[in-house]
PDB file of C-alpha atoms and ligand atoms in Angstrom:
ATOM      1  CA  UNK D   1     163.853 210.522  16.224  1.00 97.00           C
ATOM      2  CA  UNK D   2     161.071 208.040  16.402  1.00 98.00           C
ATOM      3  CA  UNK D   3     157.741 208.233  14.889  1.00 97.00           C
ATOM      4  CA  UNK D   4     154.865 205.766  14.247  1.00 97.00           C
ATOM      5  CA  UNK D   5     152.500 206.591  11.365  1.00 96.00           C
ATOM      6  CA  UNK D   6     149.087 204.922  10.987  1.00 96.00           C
ATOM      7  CA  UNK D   7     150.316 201.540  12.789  1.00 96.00           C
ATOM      8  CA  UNK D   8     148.005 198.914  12.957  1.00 96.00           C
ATOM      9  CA  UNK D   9     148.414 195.891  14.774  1.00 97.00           C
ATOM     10  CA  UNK D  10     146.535 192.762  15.031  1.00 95.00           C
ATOM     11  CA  UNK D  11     147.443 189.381  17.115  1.00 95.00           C
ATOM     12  CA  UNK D  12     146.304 186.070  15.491  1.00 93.00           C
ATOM     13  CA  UNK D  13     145.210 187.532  12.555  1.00 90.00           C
ATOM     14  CA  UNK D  14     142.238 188.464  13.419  1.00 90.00           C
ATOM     15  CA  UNK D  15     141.781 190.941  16.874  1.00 94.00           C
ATOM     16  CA  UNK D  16     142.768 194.896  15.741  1.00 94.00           C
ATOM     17  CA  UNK D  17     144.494 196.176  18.589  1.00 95.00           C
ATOM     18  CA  UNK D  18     146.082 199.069  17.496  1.00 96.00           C
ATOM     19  CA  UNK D  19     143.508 200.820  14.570  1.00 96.00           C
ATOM     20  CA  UNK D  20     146.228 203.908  13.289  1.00 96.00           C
ATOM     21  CA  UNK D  21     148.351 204.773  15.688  1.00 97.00           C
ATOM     22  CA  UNK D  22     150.805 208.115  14.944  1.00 97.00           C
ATOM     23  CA  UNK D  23     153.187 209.136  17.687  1.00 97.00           C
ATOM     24  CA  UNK D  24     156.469 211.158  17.525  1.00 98.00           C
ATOM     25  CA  UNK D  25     159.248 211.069  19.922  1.00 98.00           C
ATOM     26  CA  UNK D  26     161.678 213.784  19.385  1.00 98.00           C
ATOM     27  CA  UNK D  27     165.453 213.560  20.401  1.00 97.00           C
ATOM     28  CA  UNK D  28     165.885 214.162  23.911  1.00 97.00           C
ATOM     29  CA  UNK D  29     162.717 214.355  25.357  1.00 98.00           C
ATOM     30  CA  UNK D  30     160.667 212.043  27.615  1.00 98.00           C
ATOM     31  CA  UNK D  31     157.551 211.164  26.200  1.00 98.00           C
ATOM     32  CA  UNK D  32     154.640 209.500  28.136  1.00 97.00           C
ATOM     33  CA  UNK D  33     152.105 207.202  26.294  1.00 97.00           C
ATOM     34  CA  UNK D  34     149.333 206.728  29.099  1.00 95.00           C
ATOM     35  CA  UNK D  35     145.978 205.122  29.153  1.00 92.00           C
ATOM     36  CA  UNK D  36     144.054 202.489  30.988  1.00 87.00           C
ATOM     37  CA  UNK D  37     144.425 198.616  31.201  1.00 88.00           C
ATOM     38  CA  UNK D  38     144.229 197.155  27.393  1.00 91.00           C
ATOM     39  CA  UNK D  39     144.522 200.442  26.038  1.00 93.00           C
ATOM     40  CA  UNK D  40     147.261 199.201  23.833  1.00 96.00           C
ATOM     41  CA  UNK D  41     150.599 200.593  25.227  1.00 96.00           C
ATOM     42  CA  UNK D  42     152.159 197.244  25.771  1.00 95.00           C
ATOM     43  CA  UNK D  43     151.540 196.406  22.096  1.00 96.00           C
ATOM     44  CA  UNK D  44     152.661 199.900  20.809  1.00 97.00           C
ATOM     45  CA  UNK D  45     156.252 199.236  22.201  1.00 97.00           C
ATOM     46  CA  UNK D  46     156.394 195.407  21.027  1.00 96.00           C
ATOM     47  CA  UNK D  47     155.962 197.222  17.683  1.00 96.00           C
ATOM     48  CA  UNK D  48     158.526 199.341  17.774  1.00 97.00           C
ATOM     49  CA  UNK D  49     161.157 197.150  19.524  1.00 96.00           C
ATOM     50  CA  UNK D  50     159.907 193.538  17.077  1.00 95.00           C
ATOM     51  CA  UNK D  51     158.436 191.684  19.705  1.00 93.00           C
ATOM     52  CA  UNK D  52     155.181 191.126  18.609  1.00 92.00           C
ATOM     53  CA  UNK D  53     156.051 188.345  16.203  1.00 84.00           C
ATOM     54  CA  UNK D  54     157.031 185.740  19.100  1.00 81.00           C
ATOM     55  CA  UNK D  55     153.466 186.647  20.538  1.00 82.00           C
ATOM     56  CA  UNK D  56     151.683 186.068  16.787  1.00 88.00           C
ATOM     57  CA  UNK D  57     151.157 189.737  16.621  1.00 93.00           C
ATOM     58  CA  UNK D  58     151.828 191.580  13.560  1.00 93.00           C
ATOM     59  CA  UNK D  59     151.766 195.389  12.424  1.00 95.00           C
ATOM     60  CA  UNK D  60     149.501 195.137   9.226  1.00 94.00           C
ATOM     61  CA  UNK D  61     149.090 198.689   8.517  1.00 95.00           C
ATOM     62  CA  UNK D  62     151.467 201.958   8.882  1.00 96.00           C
ATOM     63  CA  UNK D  63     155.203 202.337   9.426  1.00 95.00           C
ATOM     64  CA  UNK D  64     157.809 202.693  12.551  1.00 97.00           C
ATOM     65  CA  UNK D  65     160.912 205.595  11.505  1.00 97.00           C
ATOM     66  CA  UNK D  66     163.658 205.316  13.223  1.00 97.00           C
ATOM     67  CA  UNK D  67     165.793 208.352  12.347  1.00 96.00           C
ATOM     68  CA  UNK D  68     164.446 208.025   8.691  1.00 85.00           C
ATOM     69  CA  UNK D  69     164.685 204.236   8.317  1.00 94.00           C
ATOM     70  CA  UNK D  70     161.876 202.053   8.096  1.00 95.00           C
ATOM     71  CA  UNK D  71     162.325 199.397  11.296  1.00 95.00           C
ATOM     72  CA  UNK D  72     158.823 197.818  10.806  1.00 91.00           C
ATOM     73  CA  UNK D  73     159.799 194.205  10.283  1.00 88.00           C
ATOM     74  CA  UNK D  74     163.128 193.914  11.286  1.00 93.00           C
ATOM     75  CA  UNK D  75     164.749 191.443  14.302  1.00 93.00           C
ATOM     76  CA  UNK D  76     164.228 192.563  17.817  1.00 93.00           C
ATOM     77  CA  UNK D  77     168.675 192.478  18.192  1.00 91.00           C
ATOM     78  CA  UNK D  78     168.860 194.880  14.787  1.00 94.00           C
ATOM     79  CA  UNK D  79     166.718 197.089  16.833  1.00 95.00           C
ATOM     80  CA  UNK D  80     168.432 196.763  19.641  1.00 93.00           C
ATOM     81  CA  UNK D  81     171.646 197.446  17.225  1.00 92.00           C
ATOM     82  CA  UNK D  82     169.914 200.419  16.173  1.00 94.00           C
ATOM     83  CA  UNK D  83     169.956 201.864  19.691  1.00 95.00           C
ATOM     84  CA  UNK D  84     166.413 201.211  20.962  1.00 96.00           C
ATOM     85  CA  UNK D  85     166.307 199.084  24.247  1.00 95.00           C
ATOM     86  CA  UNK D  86     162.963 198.248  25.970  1.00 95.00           C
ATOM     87  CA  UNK D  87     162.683 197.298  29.588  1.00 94.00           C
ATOM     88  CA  UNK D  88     160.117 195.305  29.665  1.00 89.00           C
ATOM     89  CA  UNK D  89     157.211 195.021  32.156  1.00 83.00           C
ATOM     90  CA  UNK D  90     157.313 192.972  35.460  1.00 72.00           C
ATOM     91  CA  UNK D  91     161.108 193.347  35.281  1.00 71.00           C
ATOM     92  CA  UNK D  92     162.221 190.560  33.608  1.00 82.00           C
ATOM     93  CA  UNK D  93     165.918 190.062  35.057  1.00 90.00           C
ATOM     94  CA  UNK D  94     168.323 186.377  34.215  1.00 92.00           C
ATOM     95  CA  UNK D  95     167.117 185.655  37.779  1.00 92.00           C
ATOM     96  CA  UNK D  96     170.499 182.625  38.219  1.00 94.00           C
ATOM     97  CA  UNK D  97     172.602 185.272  37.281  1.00 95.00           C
ATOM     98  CA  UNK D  98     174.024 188.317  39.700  1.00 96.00           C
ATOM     99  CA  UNK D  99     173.427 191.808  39.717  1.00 97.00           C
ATOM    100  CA  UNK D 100     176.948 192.488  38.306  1.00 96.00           C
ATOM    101  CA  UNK D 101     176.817 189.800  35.341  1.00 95.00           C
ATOM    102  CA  UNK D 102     173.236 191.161  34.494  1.00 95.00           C
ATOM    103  CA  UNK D 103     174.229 194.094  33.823  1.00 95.00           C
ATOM    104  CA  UNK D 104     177.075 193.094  31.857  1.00 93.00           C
ATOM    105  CA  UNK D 105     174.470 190.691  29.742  1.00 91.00           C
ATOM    106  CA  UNK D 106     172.950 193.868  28.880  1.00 88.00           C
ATOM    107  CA  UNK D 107     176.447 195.547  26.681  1.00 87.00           C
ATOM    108  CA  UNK D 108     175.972 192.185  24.222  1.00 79.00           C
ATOM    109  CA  UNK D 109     174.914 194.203  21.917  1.00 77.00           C
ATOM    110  CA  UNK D 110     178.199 196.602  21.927  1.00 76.00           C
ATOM    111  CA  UNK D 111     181.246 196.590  20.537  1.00 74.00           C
ATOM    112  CA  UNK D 112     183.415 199.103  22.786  1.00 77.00           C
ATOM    113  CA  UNK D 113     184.317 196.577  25.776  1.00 70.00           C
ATOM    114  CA  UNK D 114     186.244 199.358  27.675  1.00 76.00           C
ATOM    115  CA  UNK D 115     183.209 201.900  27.045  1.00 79.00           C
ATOM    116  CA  UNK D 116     180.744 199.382  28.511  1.00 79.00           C
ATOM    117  CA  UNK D 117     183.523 198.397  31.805  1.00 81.00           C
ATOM    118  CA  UNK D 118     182.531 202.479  32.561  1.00 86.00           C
ATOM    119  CA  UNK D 119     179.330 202.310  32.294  1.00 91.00           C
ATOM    120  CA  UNK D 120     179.489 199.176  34.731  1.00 94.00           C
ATOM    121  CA  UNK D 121     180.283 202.200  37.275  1.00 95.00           C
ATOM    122  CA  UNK D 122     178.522 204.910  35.541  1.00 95.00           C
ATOM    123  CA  UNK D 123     174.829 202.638  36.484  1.00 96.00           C
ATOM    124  CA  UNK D 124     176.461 202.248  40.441  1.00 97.00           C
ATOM    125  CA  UNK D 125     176.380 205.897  40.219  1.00 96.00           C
ATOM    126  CA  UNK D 126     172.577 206.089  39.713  1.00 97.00           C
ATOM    127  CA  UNK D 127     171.743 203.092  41.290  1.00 96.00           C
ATOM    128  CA  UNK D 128     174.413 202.895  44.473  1.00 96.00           C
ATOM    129  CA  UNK D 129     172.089 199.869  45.946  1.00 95.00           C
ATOM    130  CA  UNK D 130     173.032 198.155  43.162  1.00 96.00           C
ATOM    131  CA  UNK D 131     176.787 198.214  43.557  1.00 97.00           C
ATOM    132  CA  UNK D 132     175.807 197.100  47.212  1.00 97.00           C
ATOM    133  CA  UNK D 133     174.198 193.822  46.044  1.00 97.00           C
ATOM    134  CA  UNK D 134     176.239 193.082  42.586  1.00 96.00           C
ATOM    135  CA  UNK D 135     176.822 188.834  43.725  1.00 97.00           C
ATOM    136  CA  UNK D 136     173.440 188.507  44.570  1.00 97.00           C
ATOM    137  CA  UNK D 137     171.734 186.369  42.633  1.00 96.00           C
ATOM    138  CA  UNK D 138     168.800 188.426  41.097  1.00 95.00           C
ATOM    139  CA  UNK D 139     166.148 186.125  41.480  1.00 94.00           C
ATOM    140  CA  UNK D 140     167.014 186.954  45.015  1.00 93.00           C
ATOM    141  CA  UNK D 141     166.326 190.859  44.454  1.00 94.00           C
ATOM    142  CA  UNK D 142     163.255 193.095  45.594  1.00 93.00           C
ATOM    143  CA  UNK D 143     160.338 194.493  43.282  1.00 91.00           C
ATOM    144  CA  UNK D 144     162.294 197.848  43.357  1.00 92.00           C
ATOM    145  CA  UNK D 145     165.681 196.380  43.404  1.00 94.00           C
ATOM    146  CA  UNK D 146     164.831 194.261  40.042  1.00 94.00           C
ATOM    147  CA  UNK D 147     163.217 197.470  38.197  1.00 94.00           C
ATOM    148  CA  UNK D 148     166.309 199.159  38.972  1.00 94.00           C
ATOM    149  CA  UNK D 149     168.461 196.348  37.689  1.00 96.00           C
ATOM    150  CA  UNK D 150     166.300 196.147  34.315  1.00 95.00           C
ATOM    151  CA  UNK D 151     166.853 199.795  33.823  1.00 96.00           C
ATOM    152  CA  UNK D 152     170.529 199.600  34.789  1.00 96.00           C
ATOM    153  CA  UNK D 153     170.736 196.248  32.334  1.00 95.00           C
ATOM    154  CA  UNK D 154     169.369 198.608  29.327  1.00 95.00           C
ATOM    155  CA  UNK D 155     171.596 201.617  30.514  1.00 95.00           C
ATOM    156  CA  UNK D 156     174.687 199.558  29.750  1.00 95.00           C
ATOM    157  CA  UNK D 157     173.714 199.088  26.622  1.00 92.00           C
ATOM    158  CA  UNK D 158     173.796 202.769  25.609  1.00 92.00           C
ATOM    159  CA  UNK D 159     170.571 202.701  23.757  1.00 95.00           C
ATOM    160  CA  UNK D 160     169.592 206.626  21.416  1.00 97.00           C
ATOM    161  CA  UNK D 161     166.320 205.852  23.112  1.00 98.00           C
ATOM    162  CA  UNK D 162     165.075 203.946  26.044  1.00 98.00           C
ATOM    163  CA  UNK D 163     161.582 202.272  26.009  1.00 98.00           C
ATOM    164  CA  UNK D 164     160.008 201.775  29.396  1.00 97.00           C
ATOM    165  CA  UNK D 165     156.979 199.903  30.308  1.00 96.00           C
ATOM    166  CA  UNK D 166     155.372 200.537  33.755  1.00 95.00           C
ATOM    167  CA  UNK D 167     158.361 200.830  35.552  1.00 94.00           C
ATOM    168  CA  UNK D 168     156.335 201.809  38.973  1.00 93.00           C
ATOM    169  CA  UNK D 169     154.395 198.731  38.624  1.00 90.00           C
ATOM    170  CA  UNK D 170     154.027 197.098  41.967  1.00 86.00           C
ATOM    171  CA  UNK D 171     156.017 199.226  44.134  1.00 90.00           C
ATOM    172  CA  UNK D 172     155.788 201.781  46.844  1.00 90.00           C
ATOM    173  CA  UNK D 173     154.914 205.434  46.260  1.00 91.00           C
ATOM    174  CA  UNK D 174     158.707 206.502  47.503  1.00 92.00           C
ATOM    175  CA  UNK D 175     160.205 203.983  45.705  1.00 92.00           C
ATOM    176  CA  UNK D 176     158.553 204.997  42.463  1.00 94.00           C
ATOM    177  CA  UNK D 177     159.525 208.373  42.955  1.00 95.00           C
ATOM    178  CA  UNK D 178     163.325 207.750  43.653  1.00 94.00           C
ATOM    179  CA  UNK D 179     163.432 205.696  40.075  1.00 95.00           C
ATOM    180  CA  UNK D 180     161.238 208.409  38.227  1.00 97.00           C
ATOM    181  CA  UNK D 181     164.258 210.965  39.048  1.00 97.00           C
ATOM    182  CA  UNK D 182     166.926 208.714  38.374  1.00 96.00           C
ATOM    183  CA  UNK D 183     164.915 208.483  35.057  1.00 97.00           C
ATOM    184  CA  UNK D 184     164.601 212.107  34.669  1.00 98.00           C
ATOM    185  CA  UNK D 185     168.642 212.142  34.984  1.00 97.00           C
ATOM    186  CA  UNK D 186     169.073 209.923  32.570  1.00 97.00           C
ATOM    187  CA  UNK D 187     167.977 211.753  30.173  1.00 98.00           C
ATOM    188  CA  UNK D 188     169.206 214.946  31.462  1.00 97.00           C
ATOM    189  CA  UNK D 189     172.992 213.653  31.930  1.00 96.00           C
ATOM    190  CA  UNK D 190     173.251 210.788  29.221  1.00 96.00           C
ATOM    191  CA  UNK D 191     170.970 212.128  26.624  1.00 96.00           C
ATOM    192  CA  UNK D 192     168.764 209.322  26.572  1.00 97.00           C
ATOM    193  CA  UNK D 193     165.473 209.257  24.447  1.00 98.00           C
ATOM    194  CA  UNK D 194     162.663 208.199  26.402  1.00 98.00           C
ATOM    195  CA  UNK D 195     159.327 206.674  25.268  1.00 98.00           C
ATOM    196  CA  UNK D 196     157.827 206.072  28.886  1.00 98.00           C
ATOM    197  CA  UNK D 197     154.000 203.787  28.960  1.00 97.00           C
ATOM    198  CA  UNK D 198     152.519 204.248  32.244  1.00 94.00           C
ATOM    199  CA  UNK D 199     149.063 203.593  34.053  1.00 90.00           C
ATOM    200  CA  UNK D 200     150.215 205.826  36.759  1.00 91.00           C
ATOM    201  CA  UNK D 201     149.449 209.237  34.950  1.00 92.00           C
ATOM    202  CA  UNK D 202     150.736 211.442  38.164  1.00 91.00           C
ATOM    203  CA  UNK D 203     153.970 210.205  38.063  1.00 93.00           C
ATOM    204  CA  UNK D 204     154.834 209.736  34.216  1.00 95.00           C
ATOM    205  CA  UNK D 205     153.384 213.986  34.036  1.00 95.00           C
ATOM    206  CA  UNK D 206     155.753 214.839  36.507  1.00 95.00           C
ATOM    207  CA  UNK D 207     159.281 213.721  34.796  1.00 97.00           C
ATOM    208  CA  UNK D 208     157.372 214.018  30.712  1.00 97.00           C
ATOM    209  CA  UNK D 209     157.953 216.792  28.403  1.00 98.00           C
ATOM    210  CA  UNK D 210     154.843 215.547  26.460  1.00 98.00           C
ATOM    211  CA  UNK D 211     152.421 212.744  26.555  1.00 97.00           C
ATOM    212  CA  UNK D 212     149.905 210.996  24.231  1.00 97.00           C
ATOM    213  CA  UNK D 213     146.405 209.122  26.249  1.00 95.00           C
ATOM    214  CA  UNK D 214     145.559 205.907  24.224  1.00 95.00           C
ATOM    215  CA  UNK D 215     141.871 204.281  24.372  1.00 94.00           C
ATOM    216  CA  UNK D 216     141.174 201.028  22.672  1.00 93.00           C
ATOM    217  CA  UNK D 217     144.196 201.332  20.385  1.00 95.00           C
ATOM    218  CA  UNK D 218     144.131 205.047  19.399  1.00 94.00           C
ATOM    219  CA  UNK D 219     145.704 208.181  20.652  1.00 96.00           C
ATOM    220  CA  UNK D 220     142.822 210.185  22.388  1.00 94.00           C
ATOM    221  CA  UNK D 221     144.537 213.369  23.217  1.00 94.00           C
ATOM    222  CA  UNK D 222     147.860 214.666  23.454  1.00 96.00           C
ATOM    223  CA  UNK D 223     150.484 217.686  24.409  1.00 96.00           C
ATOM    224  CA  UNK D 224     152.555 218.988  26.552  1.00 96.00           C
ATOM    225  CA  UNK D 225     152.536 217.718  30.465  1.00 94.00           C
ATOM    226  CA  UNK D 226     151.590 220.941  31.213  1.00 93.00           C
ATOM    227  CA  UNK D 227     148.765 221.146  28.562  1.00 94.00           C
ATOM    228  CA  UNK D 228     147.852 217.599  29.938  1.00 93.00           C
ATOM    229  CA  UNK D 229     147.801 218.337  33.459  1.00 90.00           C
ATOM    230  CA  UNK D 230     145.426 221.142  33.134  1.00 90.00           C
ATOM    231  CA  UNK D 231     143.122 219.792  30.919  1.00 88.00           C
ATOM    232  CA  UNK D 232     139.500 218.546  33.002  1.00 85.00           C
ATOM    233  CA  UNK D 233     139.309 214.953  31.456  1.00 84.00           C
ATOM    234  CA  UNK D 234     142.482 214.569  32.334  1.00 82.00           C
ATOM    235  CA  UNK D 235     142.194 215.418  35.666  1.00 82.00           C
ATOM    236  CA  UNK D 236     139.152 213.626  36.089  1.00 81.00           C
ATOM    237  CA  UNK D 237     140.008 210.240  34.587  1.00 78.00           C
ATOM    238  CA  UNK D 238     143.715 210.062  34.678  1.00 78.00           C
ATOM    239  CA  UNK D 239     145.503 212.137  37.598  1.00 77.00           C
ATOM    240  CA  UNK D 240     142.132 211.423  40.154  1.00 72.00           C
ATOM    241  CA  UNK D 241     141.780 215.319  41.222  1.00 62.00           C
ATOM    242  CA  UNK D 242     137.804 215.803  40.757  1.00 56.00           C
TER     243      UNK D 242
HETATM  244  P1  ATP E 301     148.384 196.739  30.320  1.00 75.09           P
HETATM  245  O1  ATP E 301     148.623 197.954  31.088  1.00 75.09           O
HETATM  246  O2  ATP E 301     147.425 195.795  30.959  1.00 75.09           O
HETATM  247  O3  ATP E 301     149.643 196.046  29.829  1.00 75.09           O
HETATM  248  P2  ATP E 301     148.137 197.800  27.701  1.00 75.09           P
HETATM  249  O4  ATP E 301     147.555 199.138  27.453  1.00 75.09           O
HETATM  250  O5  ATP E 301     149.629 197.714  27.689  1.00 75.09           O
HETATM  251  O6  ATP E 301     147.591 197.239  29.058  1.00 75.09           O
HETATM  252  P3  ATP E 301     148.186 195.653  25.821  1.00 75.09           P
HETATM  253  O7  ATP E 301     148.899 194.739  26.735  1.00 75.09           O
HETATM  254  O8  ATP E 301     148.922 196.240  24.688  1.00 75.09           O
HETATM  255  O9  ATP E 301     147.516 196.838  26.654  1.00 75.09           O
HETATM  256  O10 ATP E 301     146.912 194.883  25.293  1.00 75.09           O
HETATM  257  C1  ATP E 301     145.969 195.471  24.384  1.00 75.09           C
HETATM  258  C2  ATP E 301     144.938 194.438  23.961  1.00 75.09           C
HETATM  259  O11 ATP E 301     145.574 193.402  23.216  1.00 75.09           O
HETATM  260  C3  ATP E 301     144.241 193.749  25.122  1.00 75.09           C
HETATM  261  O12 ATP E 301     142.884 193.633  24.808  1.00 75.09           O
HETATM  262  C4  ATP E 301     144.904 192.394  25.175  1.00 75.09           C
HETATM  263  O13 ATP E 301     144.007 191.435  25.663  1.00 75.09           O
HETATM  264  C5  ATP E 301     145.282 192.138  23.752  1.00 75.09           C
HETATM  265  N1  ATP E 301     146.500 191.292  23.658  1.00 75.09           N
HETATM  266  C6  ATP E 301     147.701 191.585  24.215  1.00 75.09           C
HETATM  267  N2  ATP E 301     148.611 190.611  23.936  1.00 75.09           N
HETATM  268  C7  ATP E 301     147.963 189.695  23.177  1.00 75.09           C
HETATM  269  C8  ATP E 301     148.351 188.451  22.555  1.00 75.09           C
HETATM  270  N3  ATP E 301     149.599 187.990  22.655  1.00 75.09           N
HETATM  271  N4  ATP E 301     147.409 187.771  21.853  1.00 75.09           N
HETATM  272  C9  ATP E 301     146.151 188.252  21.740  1.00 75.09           C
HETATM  273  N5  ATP E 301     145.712 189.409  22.290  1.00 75.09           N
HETATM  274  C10 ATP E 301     146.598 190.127  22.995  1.00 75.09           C
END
């Protein structure tokens, strides 16, 4: 569905940040890019989803397919017209507006009005709590409360495939775990395509079909979570078991 061949990206037109980058994401998987602080992962999905321009970052090398079309240049809303949707890190939520008109910011993109009124009550399904609090003002929200909303927000707009960027950033180990399965059930149940960056290794292995480790702007190692969770670097510098 996705891939990235040979990207390079630098920001101000001079630091390399991403020196040939190839990943594939196949249809209906969840894939896991995971590395350490400044590895890169941030910058990988600002290249896919056309962010990197409003931060002076540019790809300069490779290409981004998107089901066989080039997407490497193009506005961050064709993208999002395309079907990709990234929640970005820190949860960034229209913190005047409520829960409920949040979420309904997040259908702009779509044309079916009565498809996206469902999915108002298909994202209460995963995320009850959210039902419970749609007038509150989401500047008002929680850590968790606010990840949940950002991943409700991109739910509604029925994106092929879902971008995610630390969503257990900041919050408690239970917490993290509850929004990892509703994750996993996403893409069970609705089919979603998920490109998933994580520090937290542990977590992103246990709802991943396959993962890729990054260091300093290249893809170290990579396979299946299983492959991944056996292998003794792995264990040792990602998942903390030796
Ligand atoms: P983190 O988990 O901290 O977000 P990351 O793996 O996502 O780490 P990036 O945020 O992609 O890493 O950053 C990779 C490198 O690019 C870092 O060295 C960072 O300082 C640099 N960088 C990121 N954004 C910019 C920018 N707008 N201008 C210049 N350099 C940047």
């Amino acid at each position: 569905m996705l891939a990235l061949n040979n990207i390079e990206v630098m920001y101000d037109k001079i630091i390399l940040v991403l020196k040939g980058l190839s990943l594939k994401v196949p249809q209906g998987q969840i894939v896991a890019l995971l590395g350490s602080n400044g590895a890169g992962k941030t910058t990988t999905l600002k290249a896919i989803s056309g962010l990197l321009a409003g931060e002076d970052g540019e790809v300069t090398d490779g290409n981004i397919q998107f089901h066989d079309k080039d997407i490497h240049g193009m506005e961050p809303d064709k993208i999002v017209r395309e079907g990709i949707f990234q929640v970005m890190e820190g949860r960034r939520v229209f913190e005047h507006l409520t829960v409920e008109e949040n979420l309904i910011a997040g259908a702009f993109t779509r044309k079916d009005k009565g498809g996206a009124k469902n999915d108002l009550q298909l994202v209460y399904e995963y995320f009850p709590k959210l039902k419970q609090l749609k007038s509150r003002v989401a500047g008002y929200l929680s850590g968790g409360e606010q990840q949940m909303l950002a991943i409700g927000r991109a739910l509604m707009a029925r994106p092929q495939l879902m971008l995610l960027d630390e969503p257990s950033l900041g919050l408690a180990p239970l917490l993290v775990r509850e929004i990892f399965d509703i994750i996993r059930r996403i893409n069970e149940n609705e089919g979603t395509t998920i490109l998933l960056v994580e520090q937290n290794a542990n977590i992103a292995l246990s709802i991943a079909h396959y993962g890729y480790i990054m260091e300093s702007g290249r893809i170290v190692m990579e396979g299946t979570e299983d492959k991944l969770k056996k292998n003794e670097d792995v264990q040792e510098f990602y998942l903390g078991l030796t």
